[in-house]
PDB file of C-alpha atoms in Angstrom:
ATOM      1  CA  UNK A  19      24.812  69.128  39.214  1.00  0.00           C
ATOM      2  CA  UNK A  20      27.789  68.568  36.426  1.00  0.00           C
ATOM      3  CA  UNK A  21      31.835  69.616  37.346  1.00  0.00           C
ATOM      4  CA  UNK A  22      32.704  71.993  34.505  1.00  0.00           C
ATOM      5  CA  UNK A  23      36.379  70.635  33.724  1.00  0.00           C
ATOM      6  CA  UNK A  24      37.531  72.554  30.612  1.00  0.00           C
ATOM      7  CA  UNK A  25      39.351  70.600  28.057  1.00  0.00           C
ATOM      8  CA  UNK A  26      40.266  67.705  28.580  1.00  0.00           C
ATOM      9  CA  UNK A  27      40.845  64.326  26.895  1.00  0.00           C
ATOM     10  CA  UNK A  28      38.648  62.557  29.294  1.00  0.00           C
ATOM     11  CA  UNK A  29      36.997  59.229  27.081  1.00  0.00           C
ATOM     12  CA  UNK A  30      36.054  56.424  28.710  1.00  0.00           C
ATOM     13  CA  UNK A  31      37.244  53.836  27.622  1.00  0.00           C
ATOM     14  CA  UNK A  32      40.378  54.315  26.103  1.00  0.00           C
ATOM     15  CA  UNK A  33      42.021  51.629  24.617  1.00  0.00           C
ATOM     16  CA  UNK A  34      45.507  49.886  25.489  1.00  0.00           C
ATOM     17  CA  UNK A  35      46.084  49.127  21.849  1.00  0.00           C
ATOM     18  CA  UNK A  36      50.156  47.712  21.338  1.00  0.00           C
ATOM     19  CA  UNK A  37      51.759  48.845  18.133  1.00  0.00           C
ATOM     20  CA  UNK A  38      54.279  46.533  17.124  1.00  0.00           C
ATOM     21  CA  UNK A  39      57.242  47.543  14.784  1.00  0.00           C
ATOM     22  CA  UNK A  40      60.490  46.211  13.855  1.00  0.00           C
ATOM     23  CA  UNK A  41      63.946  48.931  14.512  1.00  0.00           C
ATOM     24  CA  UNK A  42      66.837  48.852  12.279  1.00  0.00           C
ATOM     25  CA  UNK A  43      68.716  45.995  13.642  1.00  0.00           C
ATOM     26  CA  UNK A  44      65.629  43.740  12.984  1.00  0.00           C
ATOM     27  CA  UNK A  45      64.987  44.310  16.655  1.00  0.00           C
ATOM     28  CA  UNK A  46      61.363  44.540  18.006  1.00  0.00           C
ATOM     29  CA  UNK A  47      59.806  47.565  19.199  1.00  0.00           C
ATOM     30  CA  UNK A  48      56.721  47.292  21.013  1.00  0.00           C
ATOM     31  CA  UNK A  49      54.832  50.640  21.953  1.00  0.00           C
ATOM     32  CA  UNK A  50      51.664  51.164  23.770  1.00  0.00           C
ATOM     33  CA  UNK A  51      48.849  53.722  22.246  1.00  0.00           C
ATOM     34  CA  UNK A  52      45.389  54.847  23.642  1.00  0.00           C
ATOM     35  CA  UNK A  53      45.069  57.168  21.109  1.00  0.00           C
ATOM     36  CA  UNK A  54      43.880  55.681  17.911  1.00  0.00           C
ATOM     37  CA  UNK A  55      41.751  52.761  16.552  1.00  0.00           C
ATOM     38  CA  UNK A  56      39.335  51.518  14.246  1.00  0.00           C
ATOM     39  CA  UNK A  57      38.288  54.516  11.375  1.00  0.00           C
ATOM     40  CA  UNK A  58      36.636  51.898   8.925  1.00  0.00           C
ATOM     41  CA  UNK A  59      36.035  48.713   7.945  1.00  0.00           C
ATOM     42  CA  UNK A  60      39.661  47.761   7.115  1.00  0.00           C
ATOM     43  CA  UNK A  61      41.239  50.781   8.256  1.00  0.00           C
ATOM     44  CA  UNK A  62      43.237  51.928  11.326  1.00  0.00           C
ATOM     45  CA  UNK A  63      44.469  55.270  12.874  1.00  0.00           C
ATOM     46  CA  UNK A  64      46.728  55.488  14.946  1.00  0.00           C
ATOM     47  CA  UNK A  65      47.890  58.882  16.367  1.00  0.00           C
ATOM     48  CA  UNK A  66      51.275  59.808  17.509  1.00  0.00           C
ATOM     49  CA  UNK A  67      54.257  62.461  18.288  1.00  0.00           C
ATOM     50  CA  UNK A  68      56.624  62.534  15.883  1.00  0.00           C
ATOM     51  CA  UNK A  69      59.275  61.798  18.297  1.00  0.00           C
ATOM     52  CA  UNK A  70      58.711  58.264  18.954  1.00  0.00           C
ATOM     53  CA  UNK A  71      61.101  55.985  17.920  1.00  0.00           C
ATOM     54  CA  UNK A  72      57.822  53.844  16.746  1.00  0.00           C
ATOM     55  CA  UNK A  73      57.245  56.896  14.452  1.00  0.00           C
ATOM     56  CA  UNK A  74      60.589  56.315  12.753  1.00  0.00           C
ATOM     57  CA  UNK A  75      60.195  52.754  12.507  1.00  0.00           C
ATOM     58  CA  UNK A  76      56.441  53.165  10.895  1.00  0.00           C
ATOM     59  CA  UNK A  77      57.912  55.388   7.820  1.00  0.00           C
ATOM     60  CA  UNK A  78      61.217  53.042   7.340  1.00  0.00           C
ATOM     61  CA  UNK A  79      59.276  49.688   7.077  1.00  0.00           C
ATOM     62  CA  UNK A  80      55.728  51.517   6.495  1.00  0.00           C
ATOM     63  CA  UNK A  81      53.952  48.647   8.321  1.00  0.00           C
ATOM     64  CA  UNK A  82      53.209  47.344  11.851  1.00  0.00           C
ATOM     65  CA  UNK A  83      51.016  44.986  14.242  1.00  0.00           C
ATOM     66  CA  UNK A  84      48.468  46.537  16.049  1.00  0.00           C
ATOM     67  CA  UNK A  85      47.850  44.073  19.495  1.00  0.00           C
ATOM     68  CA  UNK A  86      44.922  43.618  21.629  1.00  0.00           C
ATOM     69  CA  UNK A  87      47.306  42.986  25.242  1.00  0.00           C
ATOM     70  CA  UNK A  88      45.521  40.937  27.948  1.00  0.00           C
ATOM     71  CA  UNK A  89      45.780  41.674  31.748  1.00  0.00           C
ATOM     72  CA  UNK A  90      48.259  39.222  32.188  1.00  0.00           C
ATOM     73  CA  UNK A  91      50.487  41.186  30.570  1.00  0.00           C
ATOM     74  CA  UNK A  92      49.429  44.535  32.258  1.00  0.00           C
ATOM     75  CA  UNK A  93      52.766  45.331  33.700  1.00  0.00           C
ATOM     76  CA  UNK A  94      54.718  44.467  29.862  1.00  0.00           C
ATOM     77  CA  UNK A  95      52.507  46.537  28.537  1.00  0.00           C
ATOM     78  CA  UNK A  96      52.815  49.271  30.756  1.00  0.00           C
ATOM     79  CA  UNK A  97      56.577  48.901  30.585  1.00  0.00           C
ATOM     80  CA  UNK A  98      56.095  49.293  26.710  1.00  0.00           C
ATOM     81  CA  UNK A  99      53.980  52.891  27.421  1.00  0.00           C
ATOM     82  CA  UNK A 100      56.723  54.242  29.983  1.00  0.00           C
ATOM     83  CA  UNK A 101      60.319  53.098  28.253  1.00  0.00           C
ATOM     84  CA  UNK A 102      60.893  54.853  25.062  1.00  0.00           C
ATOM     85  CA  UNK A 103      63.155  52.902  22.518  1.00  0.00           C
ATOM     86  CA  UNK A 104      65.120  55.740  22.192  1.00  0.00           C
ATOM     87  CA  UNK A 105      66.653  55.984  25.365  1.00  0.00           C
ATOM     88  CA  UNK A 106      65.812  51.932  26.213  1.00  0.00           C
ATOM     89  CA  UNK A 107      66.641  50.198  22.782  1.00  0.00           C
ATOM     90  CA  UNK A 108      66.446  46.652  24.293  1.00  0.00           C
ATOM     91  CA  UNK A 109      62.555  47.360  26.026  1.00  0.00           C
ATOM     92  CA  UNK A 110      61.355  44.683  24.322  1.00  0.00           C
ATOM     93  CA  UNK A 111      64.091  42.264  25.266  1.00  0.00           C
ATOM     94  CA  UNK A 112      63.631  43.566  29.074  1.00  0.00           C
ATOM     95  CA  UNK A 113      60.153  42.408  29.401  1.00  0.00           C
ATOM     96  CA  UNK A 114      60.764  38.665  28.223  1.00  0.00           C
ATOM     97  CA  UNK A 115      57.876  39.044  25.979  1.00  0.00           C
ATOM     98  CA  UNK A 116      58.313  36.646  22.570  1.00  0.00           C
ATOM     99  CA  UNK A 117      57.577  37.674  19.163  1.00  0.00           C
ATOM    100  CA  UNK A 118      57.853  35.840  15.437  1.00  0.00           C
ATOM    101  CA  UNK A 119      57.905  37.907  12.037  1.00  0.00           C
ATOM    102  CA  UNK A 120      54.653  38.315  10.602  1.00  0.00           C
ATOM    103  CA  UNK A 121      54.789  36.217   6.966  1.00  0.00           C
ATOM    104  CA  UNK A 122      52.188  39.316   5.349  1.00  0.00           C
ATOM    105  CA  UNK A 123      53.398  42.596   7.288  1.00  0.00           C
ATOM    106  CA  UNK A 124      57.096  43.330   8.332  1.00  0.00           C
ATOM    107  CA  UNK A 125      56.427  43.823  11.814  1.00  0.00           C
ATOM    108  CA  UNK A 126      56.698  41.429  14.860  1.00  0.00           C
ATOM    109  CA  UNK A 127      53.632  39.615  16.203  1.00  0.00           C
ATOM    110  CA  UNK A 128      53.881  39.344  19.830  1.00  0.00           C
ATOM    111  CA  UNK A 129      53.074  35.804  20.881  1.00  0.00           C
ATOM    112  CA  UNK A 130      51.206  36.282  24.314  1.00  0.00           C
ATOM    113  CA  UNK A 131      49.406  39.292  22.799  1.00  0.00           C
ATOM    114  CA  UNK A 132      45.443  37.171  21.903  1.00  0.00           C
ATOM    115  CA  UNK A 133      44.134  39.809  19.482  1.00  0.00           C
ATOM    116  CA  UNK A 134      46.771  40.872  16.378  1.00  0.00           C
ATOM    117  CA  UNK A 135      46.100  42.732  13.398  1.00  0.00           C
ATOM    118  CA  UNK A 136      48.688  42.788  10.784  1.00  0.00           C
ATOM    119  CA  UNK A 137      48.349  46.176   8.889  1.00  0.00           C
ATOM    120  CA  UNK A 138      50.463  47.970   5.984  1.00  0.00           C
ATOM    121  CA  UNK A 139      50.538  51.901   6.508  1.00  0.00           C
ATOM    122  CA  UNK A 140      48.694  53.548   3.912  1.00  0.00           C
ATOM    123  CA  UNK A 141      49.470  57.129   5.120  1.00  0.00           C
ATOM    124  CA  UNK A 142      51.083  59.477   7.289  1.00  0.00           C
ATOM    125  CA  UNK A 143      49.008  62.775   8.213  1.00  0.00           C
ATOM    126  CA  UNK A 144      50.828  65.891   9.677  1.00  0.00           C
ATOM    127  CA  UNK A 145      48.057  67.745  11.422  1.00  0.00           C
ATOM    128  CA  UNK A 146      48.512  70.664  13.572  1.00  0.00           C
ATOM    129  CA  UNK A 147      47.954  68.538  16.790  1.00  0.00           C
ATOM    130  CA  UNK A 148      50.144  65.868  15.957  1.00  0.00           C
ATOM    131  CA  UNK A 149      50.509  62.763  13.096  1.00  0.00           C
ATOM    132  CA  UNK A 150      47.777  60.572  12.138  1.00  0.00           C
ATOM    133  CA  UNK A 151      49.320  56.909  10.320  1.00  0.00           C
ATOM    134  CA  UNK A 152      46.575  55.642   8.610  1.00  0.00           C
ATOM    135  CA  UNK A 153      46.978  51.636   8.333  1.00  0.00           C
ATOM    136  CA  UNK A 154      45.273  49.097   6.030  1.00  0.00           C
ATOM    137  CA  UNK A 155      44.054  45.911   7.787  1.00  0.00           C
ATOM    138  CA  UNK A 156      45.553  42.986   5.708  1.00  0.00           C
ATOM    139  CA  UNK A 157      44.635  39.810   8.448  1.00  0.00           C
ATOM    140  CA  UNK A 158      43.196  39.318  11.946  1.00  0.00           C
ATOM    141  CA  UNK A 159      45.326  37.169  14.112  1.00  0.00           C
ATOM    142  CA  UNK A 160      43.576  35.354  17.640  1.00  0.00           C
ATOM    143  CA  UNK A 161      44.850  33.030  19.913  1.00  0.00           C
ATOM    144  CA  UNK A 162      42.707  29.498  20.013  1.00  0.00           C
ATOM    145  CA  UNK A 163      42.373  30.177  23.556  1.00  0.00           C
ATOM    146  CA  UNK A 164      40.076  33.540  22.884  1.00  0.00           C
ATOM    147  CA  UNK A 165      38.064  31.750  20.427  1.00  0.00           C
ATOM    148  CA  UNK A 166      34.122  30.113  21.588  1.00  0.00           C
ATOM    149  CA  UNK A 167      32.914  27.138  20.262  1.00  0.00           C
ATOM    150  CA  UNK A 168      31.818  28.686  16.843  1.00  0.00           C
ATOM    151  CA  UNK A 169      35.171  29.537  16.071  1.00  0.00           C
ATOM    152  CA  UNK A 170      35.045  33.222  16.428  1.00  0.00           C
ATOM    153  CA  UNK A 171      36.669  35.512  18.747  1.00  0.00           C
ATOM    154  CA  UNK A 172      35.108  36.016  21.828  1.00  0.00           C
ATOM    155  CA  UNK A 173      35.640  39.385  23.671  1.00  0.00           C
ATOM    156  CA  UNK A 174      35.343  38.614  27.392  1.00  0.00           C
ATOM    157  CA  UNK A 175      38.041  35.513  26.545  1.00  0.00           C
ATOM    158  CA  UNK A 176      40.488  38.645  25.590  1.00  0.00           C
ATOM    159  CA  UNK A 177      40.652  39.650  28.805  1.00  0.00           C
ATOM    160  CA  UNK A 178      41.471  43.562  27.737  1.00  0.00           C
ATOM    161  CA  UNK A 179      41.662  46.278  29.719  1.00  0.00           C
ATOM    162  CA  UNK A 180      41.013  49.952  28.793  1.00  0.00           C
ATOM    163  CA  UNK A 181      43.103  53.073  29.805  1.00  0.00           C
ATOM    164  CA  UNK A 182      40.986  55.514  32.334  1.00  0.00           C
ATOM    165  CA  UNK A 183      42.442  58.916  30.989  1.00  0.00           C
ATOM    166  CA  UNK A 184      41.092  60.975  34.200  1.00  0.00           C
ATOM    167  CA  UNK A 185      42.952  58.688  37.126  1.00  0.00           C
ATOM    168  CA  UNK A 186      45.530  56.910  35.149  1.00  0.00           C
ATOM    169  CA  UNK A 187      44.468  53.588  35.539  1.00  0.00           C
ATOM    170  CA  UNK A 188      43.893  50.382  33.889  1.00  0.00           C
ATOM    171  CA  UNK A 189      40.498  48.679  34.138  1.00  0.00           C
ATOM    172  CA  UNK A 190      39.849  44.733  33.082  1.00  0.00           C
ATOM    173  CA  UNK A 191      37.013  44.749  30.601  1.00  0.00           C
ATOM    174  CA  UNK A 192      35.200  41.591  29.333  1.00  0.00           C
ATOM    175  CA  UNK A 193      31.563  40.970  30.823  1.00  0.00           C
ATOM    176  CA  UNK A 194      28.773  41.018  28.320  1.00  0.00           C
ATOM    177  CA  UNK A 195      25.983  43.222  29.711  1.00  0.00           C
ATOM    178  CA  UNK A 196      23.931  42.924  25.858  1.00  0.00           C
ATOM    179  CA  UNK A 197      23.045  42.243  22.217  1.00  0.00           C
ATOM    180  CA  UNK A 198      24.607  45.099  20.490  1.00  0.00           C
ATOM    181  CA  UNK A 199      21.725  46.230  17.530  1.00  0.00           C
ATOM    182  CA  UNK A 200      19.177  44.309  19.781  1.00  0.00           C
ATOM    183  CA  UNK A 201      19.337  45.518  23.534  1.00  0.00           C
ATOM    184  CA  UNK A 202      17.179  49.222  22.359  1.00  0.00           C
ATOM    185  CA  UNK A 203      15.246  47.564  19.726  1.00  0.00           C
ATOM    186  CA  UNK A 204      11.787  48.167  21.937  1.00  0.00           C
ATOM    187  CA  UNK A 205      11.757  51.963  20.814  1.00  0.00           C
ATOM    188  CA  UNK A 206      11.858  51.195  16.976  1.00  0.00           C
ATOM    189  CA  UNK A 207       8.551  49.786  17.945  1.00  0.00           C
ATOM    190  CA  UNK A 208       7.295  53.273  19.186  1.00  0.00           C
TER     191      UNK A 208
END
């Protein structure tokens, strides 16, 4: 028998995607969002309040990293989803995290992060349940250390962990259970 539990945002997974953005002062901001991601080929969404101080940064420099965080840095990355830069300005400093400029967006790249991709915002969408920044994908960043012998990027080497929406929890992610495009192939035989 099914629960009937109304509306809810309950999606499983959700990611634990990190936008990075410079302030100001040329300091970094680093925020954490689960709701957003890919929208097509070379395209991100990313939606937010208005009130974050991420949101101001987006429209002054109108580009950002969007990060990929590993679950060794669970707790930074948490930190990054509880502290708002507007009342903690120096977040990023607290969690000892490292970052280097980005030489095709202005935005930070944060060094420990394995997954980074360096994106220009294209467009910001008021909609009646929040904004939507639209961001074009201009180059995928990835740690050696997440890369397999072929040179691409291998997911369970990320070591990512999704956002569980109905519990508030993180979960570690990574083991390969298929061949995506392969795995149901036996009923296009029916």
């Amino acid at each position: 028998m099914m629960k009937d539990f109304g509306v809810k945002p309950f999606l499983y997974p959700m990611p634990t995607y990190m936008i990075g953005t410079y302030n100001e002062d040329d300091t970094v901001d680093v925020m954490m969002m689960a709701w957003g991601g890919i929208c097509a080929e070379d395209m991100v969404a990313l939606n937010l309040e208005e009130d974050h101080k991420t949101v101001a940064n987006l429209k002054a420099r109108e580009a950002f990293t969007l990060s990929v965080p590993g679950t060794d840095t669970m707790k930074e990355s948490d930190f990054f989803g509880i502290a708002t830069a507007n009342k903690v300005p120096d977040k990023f400093a607290r969690s000892g995290l490292h970052a280097e400029k980005s030489s095709r967006v202005d935005a930070p790249i944060v060094t420990e992060y394995p997954l980074t991709l360096e994106c220009e915002v294209v467009e910001f969408q008021d909609q009646p349940y929040g904004l939507r920044v639209l961001g074009k994908i201009v180059n995928v960043l990835a740690d050696e250390k997440v890369l397999d012998e072929k040179g691409k990027i291998d997911a369970a080497k990320l070591n990512a962990f999704a956002f569980d929406q109905m519990r508030n929890g993180y979960y570690a992610m990574g083991e390969k259970i298929g061949q995506a495009w392969n795995a149901g192939a036996a009923w296009m035989k029916i």
